[in-house]
Each structure stands twice: as C-alpha cells, then as structure tokens.
C-alpha cells in the first residue's frame, strides 16, 4: 500500500468521461434515457435537471471504480488481450456471465432499490445509446451497455429520492 495516496477523483472522472465519449456516450445521452424513464413519474422536471444530476452522479467514487473496470475489460477484449476462456466469454457477451450486470447493479444501487428496478427495465428494453452499443459489432461492448444503463438508473434513483 502506498503511504499518503490520495484517490485521484478528477483523473478517474476525466478517464470515464473520455472513454464513454470515445464510444459515443455523453452525459446528455444518459440524461435523456433517464428523462424518458422518469417523465411519467416526475413530469415537472426538465431535461436540464436530469443532465445536472447525471454529472453529479458520475462523480461518485463507487460509480467511477465500477465504470473504469468495465470499460477497461471491454477495451482489452476488443484488443483480444484477455486470457481464455475469459476472452471468449466477454467477447460474445455470454448471458450466464453476469459480471457486466453485477457492475451495473452496483452502480444502480448507489441510490437504492429504485435504481435497481430502473436498471432491470433499462437492461431489458435497451433504450437510446444502450441499444446501439448492444448491437455494435465493431468492438466489444459487453460492459459499457450495462454500465450506461446502471448510470441512468442511478440518476433515476437519485431524482426519485429528491422528489419523493
């Protein structure tokens, strides 16, 4: 363990934003998913608040840790740098693997069961950029589609708590 190590919050956030952006994912895309999920329950909230809340949620250390790991595994799988059998499992997004959903659920659960239930819906429906990532054949997106869903679900949970 390194003495006096300070967690690199800003670097972690910048890393996550850059990696998501490289895949076409912005906080606005995530906010739009959450807005569409929640507009029937929170009709008085405009998209700007969803965007601001998304940025806030994306600064959570727990979220950053899970996202960095998932994005890195997708990147390594795209480059065929994972050992077998993990390479094949991640590359083919094998349904019984479940680690991608586990990371996303940890993100969604930051704001409790509302986040978790919203994640289940998003994972099933795959709205917006999530569906595009899931269908992309150019690179491995086993983790990123679930991660984006987890972030959107966490934003839904945070807003639900704020306005309950």
PDB file of N, CA, C and O in Angstrom, residues 37-114:
ATOM      1  N   UNK A  37     -37.291   7.535 -18.925  1.00  0.00           N
ATOM      2  CA  UNK A  37     -37.709   6.565 -17.905  1.00  0.00           C
ATOM      3  C   UNK A  37     -38.635   7.178 -16.864  1.00  0.00           C
ATOM      4  O   UNK A  37     -39.570   6.540 -16.394  1.00  0.00           O
ATOM      5  N   UNK A  38     -38.342   8.417 -16.484  1.00  0.00           N
ATOM      6  CA  UNK A  38     -38.976   9.008 -15.315  1.00  0.00           C
ATOM      7  C   UNK A  38     -40.015  10.095 -15.590  1.00  0.00           C
ATOM      8  O   UNK A  38     -40.685  10.539 -14.672  1.00  0.00           O
ATOM      9  N   UNK A  39     -40.165  10.538 -16.832  1.00  0.00           N
ATOM     10  CA  UNK A  39     -41.035  11.684 -17.098  1.00  0.00           C
ATOM     11  C   UNK A  39     -42.481  11.452 -16.668  1.00  0.00           C
ATOM     12  O   UNK A  39     -43.152  12.395 -16.254  1.00  0.00           O
ATOM     13  N   UNK A  40     -42.939  10.233 -16.685  1.00  0.00           N
ATOM     14  CA  UNK A  40     -44.312   9.975 -16.234  1.00  0.00           C
ATOM     15  C   UNK A  40     -44.446  10.100 -14.720  1.00  0.00           C
ATOM     16  O   UNK A  40     -45.512  10.388 -14.207  1.00  0.00           O
ATOM     17  N   UNK A  41     -43.349   9.874 -13.997  1.00  0.00           N
ATOM     18  CA  UNK A  41     -43.374   9.956 -12.541  1.00  0.00           C
ATOM     19  C   UNK A  41     -42.971  11.331 -12.023  1.00  0.00           C
ATOM     20  O   UNK A  41     -43.392  11.748 -10.940  1.00  0.00           O
ATOM     21  N   UNK A  42     -42.125  12.020 -12.788  1.00  0.00           N
ATOM     22  CA  UNK A  42     -41.615  13.338 -12.399  1.00  0.00           C
ATOM     23  C   UNK A  42     -41.791  14.311 -13.564  1.00  0.00           C
ATOM     24  O   UNK A  42     -40.821  14.820 -14.118  1.00  0.00           O
ATOM     25  N   UNK A  43     -43.049  14.589 -13.929  1.00  0.00           N
ATOM     26  CA  UNK A  43     -43.290  15.398 -15.137  1.00  0.00           C
ATOM     27  C   UNK A  43     -42.844  16.862 -15.017  1.00  0.00           C
ATOM     28  O   UNK A  43     -42.671  17.531 -16.031  1.00  0.00           O
ATOM     29  N   UNK A  44     -42.636  17.341 -13.812  1.00  0.00           N
ATOM     30  CA  UNK A  44     -42.273  18.743 -13.601  1.00  0.00           C
ATOM     31  C   UNK A  44     -40.771  19.006 -13.738  1.00  0.00           C
ATOM     32  O   UNK A  44     -40.337  20.151 -13.713  1.00  0.00           O
ATOM     33  N   UNK A  45     -39.974  17.963 -13.914  1.00  0.00           N
ATOM     34  CA  UNK A  45     -38.523  18.130 -14.009  1.00  0.00           C
ATOM     35  C   UNK A  45     -38.131  18.221 -15.478  1.00  0.00           C
ATOM     36  O   UNK A  45     -38.515  17.371 -16.285  1.00  0.00           O
ATOM     37  N   UNK A  46     -37.355  19.253 -15.808  1.00  0.00           N
ATOM     38  CA  UNK A  46     -36.923  19.384 -17.198  1.00  0.00           C
ATOM     39  C   UNK A  46     -35.604  18.643 -17.428  1.00  0.00           C
ATOM     40  O   UNK A  46     -34.922  18.233 -16.495  1.00  0.00           O
ATOM     41  N   UNK A  47     -35.264  18.477 -18.680  1.00  0.00           N
ATOM     42  CA  UNK A  47     -34.090  17.705 -19.068  1.00  0.00           C
ATOM     43  C   UNK A  47     -32.811  18.276 -18.476  1.00  0.00           C
ATOM     44  O   UNK A  47     -31.873  17.532 -18.166  1.00  0.00           O
ATOM     45  N   UNK A  48     -32.754  19.575 -18.275  1.00  0.00           N
ATOM     46  CA  UNK A  48     -31.551  20.209 -17.716  1.00  0.00           C
ATOM     47  C   UNK A  48     -31.231  19.647 -16.328  1.00  0.00           C
ATOM     48  O   UNK A  48     -30.070  19.397 -16.012  1.00  0.00           O
ATOM     49  N   UNK A  49     -32.258  19.426 -15.510  1.00  0.00           N
ATOM     50  CA  UNK A  49     -32.007  18.860 -14.183  1.00  0.00           C
ATOM     51  C   UNK A  49     -31.508  17.412 -14.286  1.00  0.00           C
ATOM     52  O   UNK A  49     -30.664  16.991 -13.504  1.00  0.00           O
ATOM     53  N   UNK A  50     -32.012  16.677 -15.246  1.00  0.00           N
ATOM     54  CA  UNK A  50     -31.513  15.319 -15.466  1.00  0.00           C
ATOM     55  C   UNK A  50     -30.037  15.355 -15.861  1.00  0.00           C
ATOM     56  O   UNK A  50     -29.245  14.532 -15.400  1.00  0.00           O
ATOM     57  N   UNK A  51     -29.678  16.309 -16.706  1.00  0.00           N
ATOM     58  CA  UNK A  51     -28.278  16.444 -17.130  1.00  0.00           C
ATOM     59  C   UNK A  51     -27.382  16.799 -15.947  1.00  0.00           C
ATOM     60  O   UNK A  51     -26.320  16.205 -15.759  1.00  0.00           O
ATOM     61  N   UNK A  52     -27.804  17.754 -15.144  1.00  0.00           N
ATOM     62  CA  UNK A  52     -27.016  18.160 -13.976  1.00  0.00           C
ATOM     63  C   UNK A  52     -26.875  17.010 -12.979  1.00  0.00           C
ATOM     64  O   UNK A  52     -25.800  16.798 -12.411  1.00  0.00           O
ATOM     65  N   UNK A  53     -27.953  16.271 -12.786  1.00  0.00           N
ATOM     66  CA  UNK A  53     -27.925  15.139 -11.860  1.00  0.00           C
ATOM     67  C   UNK A  53     -27.028  14.027 -12.396  1.00  0.00           C
ATOM     68  O   UNK A  53     -26.309  13.373 -11.637  1.00  0.00           O
ATOM     69  N   UNK A  54     -27.034  13.829 -13.702  1.00  0.00           N
ATOM     70  CA  UNK A  54     -26.165  12.823 -14.304  1.00  0.00           C
ATOM     71  C   UNK A  54     -24.700  13.161 -14.044  1.00  0.00           C
ATOM     72  O   UNK A  54     -23.915  12.289 -13.638  1.00  0.00           O
ATOM     73  N   UNK A  55     -24.335  14.399 -14.243  1.00  0.00           N
ATOM     74  CA  UNK A  55     -22.956  14.826 -13.982  1.00  0.00           C
ATOM     75  C   UNK A  55     -22.612  14.606 -12.509  1.00  0.00           C
ATOM     76  O   UNK A  55     -21.534  14.094 -12.183  1.00  0.00           O
ATOM     77  N   UNK A  56     -23.527  14.961 -11.629  1.00  0.00           N
ATOM     78  CA  UNK A  56     -23.296  14.777 -10.193  1.00  0.00           C
ATOM     79  C   UNK A  56     -23.097  13.298  -9.852  1.00  0.00           C
ATOM     80  O   UNK A  56     -22.145  12.932  -9.155  1.00  0.00           O
ATOM     81  N   UNK A  57     -23.970  12.460 -10.344  1.00  0.00           N
ATOM     82  CA  UNK A  57     -23.891  11.026 -10.070  1.00  0.00           C
ATOM     83  C   UNK A  57     -22.587  10.443 -10.626  1.00  0.00           C
ATOM     84  O   UNK A  57     -21.951   9.597  -9.986  1.00  0.00           O
ATOM     85  N   UNK A  58     -22.172  10.923 -11.779  1.00  0.00           N
ATOM     86  CA  UNK A  58     -20.963  10.398 -12.404  1.00  0.00           C
ATOM     87  C   UNK A  58     -19.687  10.777 -11.648  1.00  0.00           C
ATOM     88  O   UNK A  58     -18.623  10.263 -11.956  1.00  0.00           O
ATOM     89  N   UNK A  59     -19.801  11.619 -10.658  1.00  0.00           N
ATOM     90  CA  UNK A  59     -18.645  11.949  -9.817  1.00  0.00           C
ATOM     91  C   UNK A  59     -18.510  11.023  -8.603  1.00  0.00           C
ATOM     92  O   UNK A  59     -17.544  11.133  -7.855  1.00  0.00           O
ATOM     93  N   UNK A  60     -19.457  10.128  -8.408  1.00  0.00           N
ATOM     94  CA  UNK A  60     -19.398   9.218  -7.265  1.00  0.00           C
ATOM     95  C   UNK A  60     -18.262   8.215  -7.456  1.00  0.00           C
ATOM     96  O   UNK A  60     -18.125   7.589  -8.500  1.00  0.00           O
ATOM     97  N   UNK A  61     -17.461   8.073  -6.440  1.00  0.00           N
ATOM     98  CA  UNK A  61     -16.304   7.178  -6.484  1.00  0.00           C
ATOM     99  C   UNK A  61     -16.712   5.731  -6.775  1.00  0.00           C
ATOM    100  O   UNK A  61     -16.051   5.039  -7.545  1.00  0.00           O
ATOM    101  N   UNK A  62     -17.777   5.277  -6.131  1.00  0.00           N
ATOM    102  CA  UNK A  62     -18.239   3.900  -6.351  1.00  0.00           C
ATOM    103  C   UNK A  62     -18.566   3.678  -7.826  1.00  0.00           C
ATOM    104  O   UNK A  62     -18.267   2.635  -8.387  1.00  0.00           O
ATOM    105  N   UNK A  63     -19.199   4.650  -8.436  1.00  0.00           N
ATOM    106  CA  UNK A  63     -19.543   4.566  -9.843  1.00  0.00           C
ATOM    107  C   UNK A  63     -18.272   4.553 -10.691  1.00  0.00           C
ATOM    108  O   UNK A  63     -18.103   3.698 -11.563  1.00  0.00           O
ATOM    109  N   UNK A  64     -17.374   5.482 -10.425  1.00  0.00           N
ATOM    110  CA  UNK A  64     -16.144   5.584 -11.211  1.00  0.00           C
ATOM    111  C   UNK A  64     -15.352   4.283 -11.177  1.00  0.00           C
ATOM    112  O   UNK A  64     -14.841   3.826 -12.211  1.00  0.00           O
ATOM    113  N   UNK A  65     -15.249   3.677 -10.011  1.00  0.00           N
ATOM    114  CA  UNK A  65     -14.499   2.423  -9.888  1.00  0.00           C
ATOM    115  C   UNK A  65     -15.091   1.331 -10.773  1.00  0.00           C
ATOM    116  O   UNK A  65     -14.377   0.646 -11.504  1.00  0.00           O
ATOM    117  N   UNK A  66     -16.391   1.154 -10.701  1.00  0.00           N
ATOM    118  CA  UNK A  66     -17.051   0.121 -11.495  1.00  0.00           C
ATOM    119  C   UNK A  66     -16.947   0.413 -12.990  1.00  0.00           C
ATOM    120  O   UNK A  66     -16.690  -0.485 -13.790  1.00  0.00           O
ATOM    121  N   UNK A  67     -17.127   1.668 -13.359  1.00  0.00           N
ATOM    122  CA  UNK A  67     -17.076   2.034 -14.769  1.00  0.00           C
ATOM    123  C   UNK A  67     -15.670   1.839 -15.330  1.00  0.00           C
ATOM    124  O   UNK A  67     -15.509   1.280 -16.421  1.00  0.00           O
ATOM    125  N   UNK A  68     -14.653   2.265 -14.590  1.00  0.00           N
ATOM    126  CA  UNK A  68     -13.286   2.101 -15.092  1.00  0.00           C
ATOM    127  C   UNK A  68     -12.956   0.637 -15.347  1.00  0.00           C
ATOM    128  O   UNK A  68     -12.382   0.296 -16.387  1.00  0.00           O
ATOM    129  N   UNK A  69     -13.335  -0.232 -14.426  1.00  0.00           N
ATOM    130  CA  UNK A  69     -13.053  -1.659 -14.587  1.00  0.00           C
ATOM    131  C   UNK A  69     -13.798  -2.225 -15.794  1.00  0.00           C
ATOM    132  O   UNK A  69     -13.224  -2.918 -16.638  1.00  0.00           O
ATOM    133  N   UNK A  70     -15.081  -1.925 -15.906  1.00  0.00           N
ATOM    134  CA  UNK A  70     -15.866  -2.448 -17.023  1.00  0.00           C
ATOM    135  C   UNK A  70     -15.382  -1.954 -18.369  1.00  0.00           C
ATOM    136  O   UNK A  70     -15.243  -2.735 -19.323  1.00  0.00           O
ATOM    137  N   UNK A  71     -15.106  -0.664 -18.467  1.00  0.00           N
ATOM    138  CA  UNK A  71     -14.629  -0.114 -19.736  1.00  0.00           C
ATOM    139  C   UNK A  71     -13.274  -0.697 -20.122  1.00  0.00           C
ATOM    140  O   UNK A  71     -13.016  -0.978 -21.301  1.00  0.00           O
ATOM    141  N   UNK A  72     -12.432  -0.904 -19.139  1.00  0.00           N
ATOM    142  CA  UNK A  72     -11.113  -1.473 -19.416  1.00  0.00           C
ATOM    143  C   UNK A  72     -11.234  -2.924 -19.900  1.00  0.00           C
ATOM    144  O   UNK A  72     -10.536  -3.332 -20.834  1.00  0.00           O
ATOM    145  N   UNK A  73     -12.117  -3.687 -19.288  1.00  0.00           N
ATOM    146  CA  UNK A  73     -12.318  -5.069 -19.742  1.00  0.00           C
ATOM    147  C   UNK A  73     -12.861  -5.116 -21.170  1.00  0.00           C
ATOM    148  O   UNK A  73     -12.419  -5.945 -21.975  1.00  0.00           O
ATOM    149  N   UNK A  74     -13.790  -4.224 -21.510  1.00  0.00           N
ATOM    150  CA  UNK A  74     -14.273  -4.148 -22.895  1.00  0.00           C
ATOM    151  C   UNK A  74     -13.128  -3.815 -23.849  1.00  0.00           C
ATOM    152  O   UNK A  74     -12.992  -4.418 -24.920  1.00  0.00           O
ATOM    153  N   UNK A  75     -12.306  -2.860 -23.458  1.00  0.00           N
ATOM    154  CA  UNK A  75     -11.175  -2.456 -24.305  1.00  0.00           C
ATOM    155  C   UNK A  75     -10.192  -3.602 -24.503  1.00  0.00           C
ATOM    156  O   UNK A  75      -9.742  -3.870 -25.628  1.00  0.00           O
ATOM    157  N   UNK A  76      -9.865  -4.294 -23.434  1.00  0.00           N
ATOM    158  CA  UNK A  76      -8.929  -5.417 -23.538  1.00  0.00           C
ATOM    159  C   UNK A  76      -9.530  -6.558 -24.369  1.00  0.00           C
ATOM    160  O   UNK A  76      -8.821  -7.199 -25.154  1.00  0.00           O
ATOM    161  N   UNK A  77     -10.814  -6.793 -24.227  1.00  0.00           N
ATOM    162  CA  UNK A  77     -11.467  -7.840 -25.020  1.00  0.00           C
ATOM    163  C   UNK A  77     -11.502  -7.456 -26.498  1.00  0.00           C
ATOM    164  O   UNK A  77     -11.304  -8.310 -27.373  1.00  0.00           O
ATOM    165  N   UNK A  78     -11.735  -6.173 -26.791  1.00  0.00           N
ATOM    166  CA  UNK A  78     -11.715  -5.713 -28.176  1.00  0.00           C
ATOM    167  C   UNK A  78     -10.348  -5.949 -28.806  1.00  0.00           C
ATOM    168  O   UNK A  78     -10.236  -6.302 -29.976  1.00  0.00           O
ATOM    169  N   UNK A  79      -9.291  -5.795 -28.011  1.00  0.00           N
ATOM    170  CA  UNK A  79      -7.916  -5.997 -28.486  1.00  0.00           C
ATOM    171  C   UNK A  79      -7.459  -7.458 -28.356  1.00  0.00           C
ATOM    172  O   UNK A  79      -6.296  -7.763 -28.597  1.00  0.00           O
ATOM    173  N   UNK A  80      -8.369  -8.335 -27.951  1.00  0.00           N
ATOM    174  CA  UNK A  80      -8.068  -9.763 -27.762  1.00  0.00           C
ATOM    175  C   UNK A  80      -6.923  -9.976 -26.780  1.00  0.00           C
ATOM    176  O   UNK A  80      -6.053 -10.825 -26.986  1.00  0.00           O
ATOM    177  N   UNK A  81      -6.939  -9.229 -25.689  1.00  0.00           N
ATOM    178  CA  UNK A  81      -5.872  -9.304 -24.693  1.00  0.00           C
ATOM    179  C   UNK A  81      -6.285  -9.987 -23.394  1.00  0.00           C
ATOM    180  O   UNK A  81      -5.523  -9.988 -22.434  1.00  0.00           O
ATOM    181  N   UNK A  82      -7.470 -10.558 -23.351  1.00  0.00           N
ATOM    182  CA  UNK A  82      -7.877 -11.305 -22.164  1.00  0.00           C
ATOM    183  C   UNK A  82      -7.483 -12.766 -22.346  1.00  0.00           C
ATOM    184  O   UNK A  82      -7.457 -13.280 -23.470  1.00  0.00           O
ATOM    185  N   UNK A  83      -7.185 -13.413 -21.272  1.00  0.00           N
ATOM    186  CA  UNK A  83      -6.883 -14.838 -21.318  1.00  0.00           C
ATOM    187  C   UNK A  83      -8.169 -15.619 -21.580  1.00  0.00           C
ATOM    188  O   UNK A  83      -9.267 -15.195 -21.198  1.00  0.00           O
ATOM    189  N   UNK A  84      -8.014 -16.766 -22.201  1.00  0.00           N
ATOM    190  CA  UNK A  84      -9.142 -17.690 -22.377  1.00  0.00           C
ATOM    191  C   UNK A  84      -9.372 -18.430 -21.070  1.00  0.00           C
ATOM    192  O   UNK A  84      -8.424 -18.681 -20.344  1.00  0.00           O
ATOM    193  N   UNK A  85     -10.576 -18.726 -20.740  1.00  0.00           N
ATOM    194  CA  UNK A  85     -11.787 -18.577 -21.523  1.00  0.00           C
ATOM    195  C   UNK A  85     -12.466 -17.205 -21.373  1.00  0.00           C
ATOM    196  O   UNK A  85     -13.467 -16.939 -22.014  1.00  0.00           O
ATOM    197  N   UNK A  86     -11.875 -16.322 -20.531  1.00  0.00           N
ATOM    198  CA  UNK A  86     -12.498 -15.019 -20.302  1.00  0.00           C
ATOM    199  C   UNK A  86     -12.661 -14.230 -21.602  1.00  0.00           C
ATOM    200  O   UNK A  86     -13.697 -13.588 -21.812  1.00  0.00           O
ATOM    201  N   UNK A  87     -11.679 -14.282 -22.492  1.00  0.00           N
ATOM    202  CA  UNK A  87     -11.769 -13.554 -23.756  1.00  0.00           C
ATOM    203  C   UNK A  87     -13.042 -13.923 -24.518  1.00  0.00           C
ATOM    204  O   UNK A  87     -13.803 -13.061 -24.921  1.00  0.00           O
ATOM    205  N   UNK A  88     -13.274 -15.202 -24.692  1.00  0.00           N
ATOM    206  CA  UNK A  88     -14.449 -15.647 -25.447  1.00  0.00           C
ATOM    207  C   UNK A  88     -15.749 -15.297 -24.735  1.00  0.00           C
ATOM    208  O   UNK A  88     -16.722 -14.898 -25.376  1.00  0.00           O
ATOM    209  N   UNK A  89     -15.761 -15.435 -23.442  1.00  0.00           N
ATOM    210  CA  UNK A  89     -16.976 -15.141 -22.672  1.00  0.00           C
ATOM    211  C   UNK A  89     -17.334 -13.663 -22.800  1.00  0.00           C
ATOM    212  O   UNK A  89     -18.483 -13.311 -23.101  1.00  0.00           O
ATOM    213  N   UNK A  90     -16.365 -12.785 -22.592  1.00  0.00           N
ATOM    214  CA  UNK A  90     -16.637 -11.346 -22.676  1.00  0.00           C
ATOM    215  C   UNK A  90     -16.915 -10.944 -24.118  1.00  0.00           C
ATOM    216  O   UNK A  90     -17.867 -10.197 -24.391  1.00  0.00           O
ATOM    217  N   UNK A  91     -16.136 -11.417 -25.045  1.00  0.00           N
ATOM    218  CA  UNK A  91     -16.302 -11.055 -26.460  1.00  0.00           C
ATOM    219  C   UNK A  91     -17.689 -11.408 -26.970  1.00  0.00           C
ATOM    220  O   UNK A  91     -18.273 -10.654 -27.745  1.00  0.00           O
ATOM    221  N   UNK A  92     -18.222 -12.534 -26.523  1.00  0.00           N
ATOM    222  CA  UNK A  92     -19.532 -12.985 -27.007  1.00  0.00           C
ATOM    223  C   UNK A  92     -20.676 -12.600 -26.069  1.00  0.00           C
ATOM    224  O   UNK A  92     -21.811 -13.005 -26.305  1.00  0.00           O
ATOM    225  N   UNK A  93     -20.369 -11.842 -25.030  1.00  0.00           N
ATOM    226  CA  UNK A  93     -21.383 -11.367 -24.079  1.00  0.00           C
ATOM    227  C   UNK A  93     -22.308 -12.508 -23.658  1.00  0.00           C
ATOM    228  O   UNK A  93     -23.532 -12.416 -23.745  1.00  0.00           O
ATOM    229  N   UNK A  94     -21.691 -13.579 -23.209  1.00  0.00           N
ATOM    230  CA  UNK A  94     -22.424 -14.785 -22.826  1.00  0.00           C
ATOM    231  C   UNK A  94     -23.408 -14.443 -21.698  1.00  0.00           C
ATOM    232  O   UNK A  94     -23.020 -13.870 -20.673  1.00  0.00           O
ATOM    233  N   UNK A  95     -24.665 -14.793 -21.900  1.00  0.00           N
ATOM    234  CA  UNK A  95     -25.735 -14.415 -20.984  1.00  0.00           C
ATOM    235  C   UNK A  95     -25.560 -14.876 -19.546  1.00  0.00           C
ATOM    236  O   UNK A  95     -25.986 -14.191 -18.624  1.00  0.00           O
ATOM    237  N   UNK A  96     -24.949 -16.016 -19.339  1.00  0.00           N
ATOM    238  CA  UNK A  96     -24.799 -16.529 -17.978  1.00  0.00           C
ATOM    239  C   UNK A  96     -23.567 -15.970 -17.271  1.00  0.00           C
ATOM    240  O   UNK A  96     -23.310 -16.309 -16.125  1.00  0.00           O
ATOM    241  N   UNK A  97     -22.803 -15.106 -17.930  1.00  0.00           N
ATOM    242  CA  UNK A  97     -21.611 -14.495 -17.338  1.00  0.00           C
ATOM    243  C   UNK A  97     -22.020 -13.610 -16.170  1.00  0.00           C
ATOM    244  O   UNK A  97     -21.586 -13.806 -15.046  1.00  0.00           O
ATOM    245  N   UNK A  98     -22.845 -12.620 -16.395  1.00  0.00           N
ATOM    246  CA  UNK A  98     -23.456 -11.824 -15.333  1.00  0.00           C
ATOM    247  C   UNK A  98     -22.585 -10.801 -14.637  1.00  0.00           C
ATOM    248  O   UNK A  98     -23.084  -9.976 -13.875  1.00  0.00           O
ATOM    249  N   UNK A  99     -21.279 -10.811 -14.865  1.00  0.00           N
ATOM    250  CA  UNK A  99     -20.402  -9.852 -14.184  1.00  0.00           C
ATOM    251  C   UNK A  99     -20.677  -8.439 -14.684  1.00  0.00           C
ATOM    252  O   UNK A  99     -20.630  -7.482 -13.903  1.00  0.00           O
ATOM    253  N   UNK A 100     -21.008  -8.297 -15.960  1.00  0.00           N
ATOM    254  CA  UNK A 100     -21.339  -6.989 -16.506  1.00  0.00           C
ATOM    255  C   UNK A 100     -22.578  -6.410 -15.819  1.00  0.00           C
ATOM    256  O   UNK A 100     -22.602  -5.236 -15.432  1.00  0.00           O
ATOM    257  N   UNK A 101     -23.586  -7.236 -15.619  1.00  0.00           N
ATOM    258  CA  UNK A 101     -24.783  -6.789 -14.912  1.00  0.00           C
ATOM    259  C   UNK A 101     -24.495  -6.509 -13.438  1.00  0.00           C
ATOM    260  O   UNK A 101     -25.062  -5.595 -12.848  1.00  0.00           O
ATOM    261  N   UNK A 102     -23.597  -7.287 -12.847  1.00  0.00           N
ATOM    262  CA  UNK A 102     -23.250  -7.072 -11.445  1.00  0.00           C
ATOM    263  C   UNK A 102     -22.605  -5.708 -11.247  1.00  0.00           C
ATOM    264  O   UNK A 102     -22.952  -4.982 -10.299  1.00  0.00           O
ATOM    265  N   UNK A 103     -21.674  -5.329 -12.128  1.00  0.00           N
ATOM    266  CA  UNK A 103     -21.074  -3.991 -12.035  1.00  0.00           C
ATOM    267  C   UNK A 103     -22.137  -2.915 -12.199  1.00  0.00           C
ATOM    268  O   UNK A 103     -22.166  -1.927 -11.455  1.00  0.00           O
ATOM    269  N   UNK A 104     -23.021  -3.100 -13.178  1.00  0.00           N
ATOM    270  CA  UNK A 104     -24.078  -2.115 -13.420  1.00  0.00           C
ATOM    271  C   UNK A 104     -25.043  -2.027 -12.243  1.00  0.00           C
ATOM    272  O   UNK A 104     -25.483  -0.933 -11.866  1.00  0.00           O
ATOM    273  N   UNK A 105     -25.367  -3.161 -11.650  1.00  0.00           N
ATOM    274  CA  UNK A 105     -26.263  -3.154 -10.492  1.00  0.00           C
ATOM    275  C   UNK A 105     -25.636  -2.444  -9.300  1.00  0.00           C
ATOM    276  O   UNK A 105     -26.335  -1.775  -8.529  1.00  0.00           O
ATOM    277  N   UNK A 106     -24.330  -2.577  -9.140  1.00  0.00           N
ATOM    278  CA  UNK A 106     -23.672  -1.847  -8.055  1.00  0.00           C
ATOM    279  C   UNK A 106     -23.786  -0.341  -8.280  1.00  0.00           C
ATOM    280  O   UNK A 106     -23.956   0.415  -7.332  1.00  0.00           O
ATOM    281  N   UNK A 107     -23.685   0.077  -9.532  1.00  0.00           N
ATOM    282  CA  UNK A 107     -23.861   1.494  -9.858  1.00  0.00           C
ATOM    283  C   UNK A 107     -25.297   1.908  -9.574  1.00  0.00           C
ATOM    284  O   UNK A 107     -25.546   2.914  -8.911  1.00  0.00           O
ATOM    285  N   UNK A 108     -26.252   1.150 -10.086  1.00  0.00           N
ATOM    286  CA  UNK A 108     -27.670   1.482  -9.902  1.00  0.00           C
ATOM    287  C   UNK A 108     -28.050   1.514  -8.431  1.00  0.00           C
ATOM    288  O   UNK A 108     -28.876   2.329  -8.009  1.00  0.00           O
ATOM    289  N   UNK A 109     -27.448   0.642  -7.634  1.00  0.00           N
ATOM    290  CA  UNK A 109     -27.799   0.514  -6.225  1.00  0.00           C
ATOM    291  C   UNK A 109     -27.245   1.636  -5.343  1.00  0.00           C
ATOM    292  O   UNK A 109     -27.590   1.725  -4.171  1.00  0.00           O
ATOM    293  N   UNK A 110     -26.419   2.498  -5.896  1.00  0.00           N
ATOM    294  CA  UNK A 110     -25.905   3.632  -5.115  1.00  0.00           C
ATOM    295  C   UNK A 110     -27.066   4.427  -4.513  1.00  0.00           C
ATOM    296  O   UNK A 110     -26.965   4.937  -3.406  1.00  0.00           O
ATOM    297  N   UNK A 111     -28.180   4.487  -5.249  1.00  0.00           N
ATOM    298  CA  UNK A 111     -29.352   5.222  -4.766  1.00  0.00           C
ATOM    299  C   UNK A 111     -30.521   4.295  -4.443  1.00  0.00           C
ATOM    300  O   UNK A 111     -31.673   4.690  -4.484  1.00  0.00           O
ATOM    301  N   UNK A 112     -30.231   3.059  -4.114  1.00  0.00           N
ATOM    302  CA  UNK A 112     -31.227   2.153  -3.566  1.00  0.00           C
ATOM    303  C   UNK A 112     -32.036   1.369  -4.581  1.00  0.00           C
ATOM    304  O   UNK A 112     -31.715   1.301  -5.762  1.00  0.00           O
ATOM    305  N   UNK A 113     -33.112   0.786  -4.062  1.00  0.00           N
ATOM    306  CA  UNK A 113     -33.912  -0.148  -4.857  1.00  0.00           C
ATOM    307  C   UNK A 113     -34.563   0.511  -6.066  1.00  0.00           C
ATOM    308  O   UNK A 113     -34.826  -0.167  -7.061  1.00  0.00           O
ATOM    309  N   UNK A 114     -34.812   1.800  -6.022  1.00  0.00           N
ATOM    310  CA  UNK A 114     -35.384   2.486  -7.191  1.00  0.00           C
ATOM    311  C   UNK A 114     -34.402   2.403  -8.355  1.00  0.00           C
ATOM    312  O   UNK A 114     -34.782   2.167  -9.499  1.00  0.00           O
TER     313      UNK A 114
END
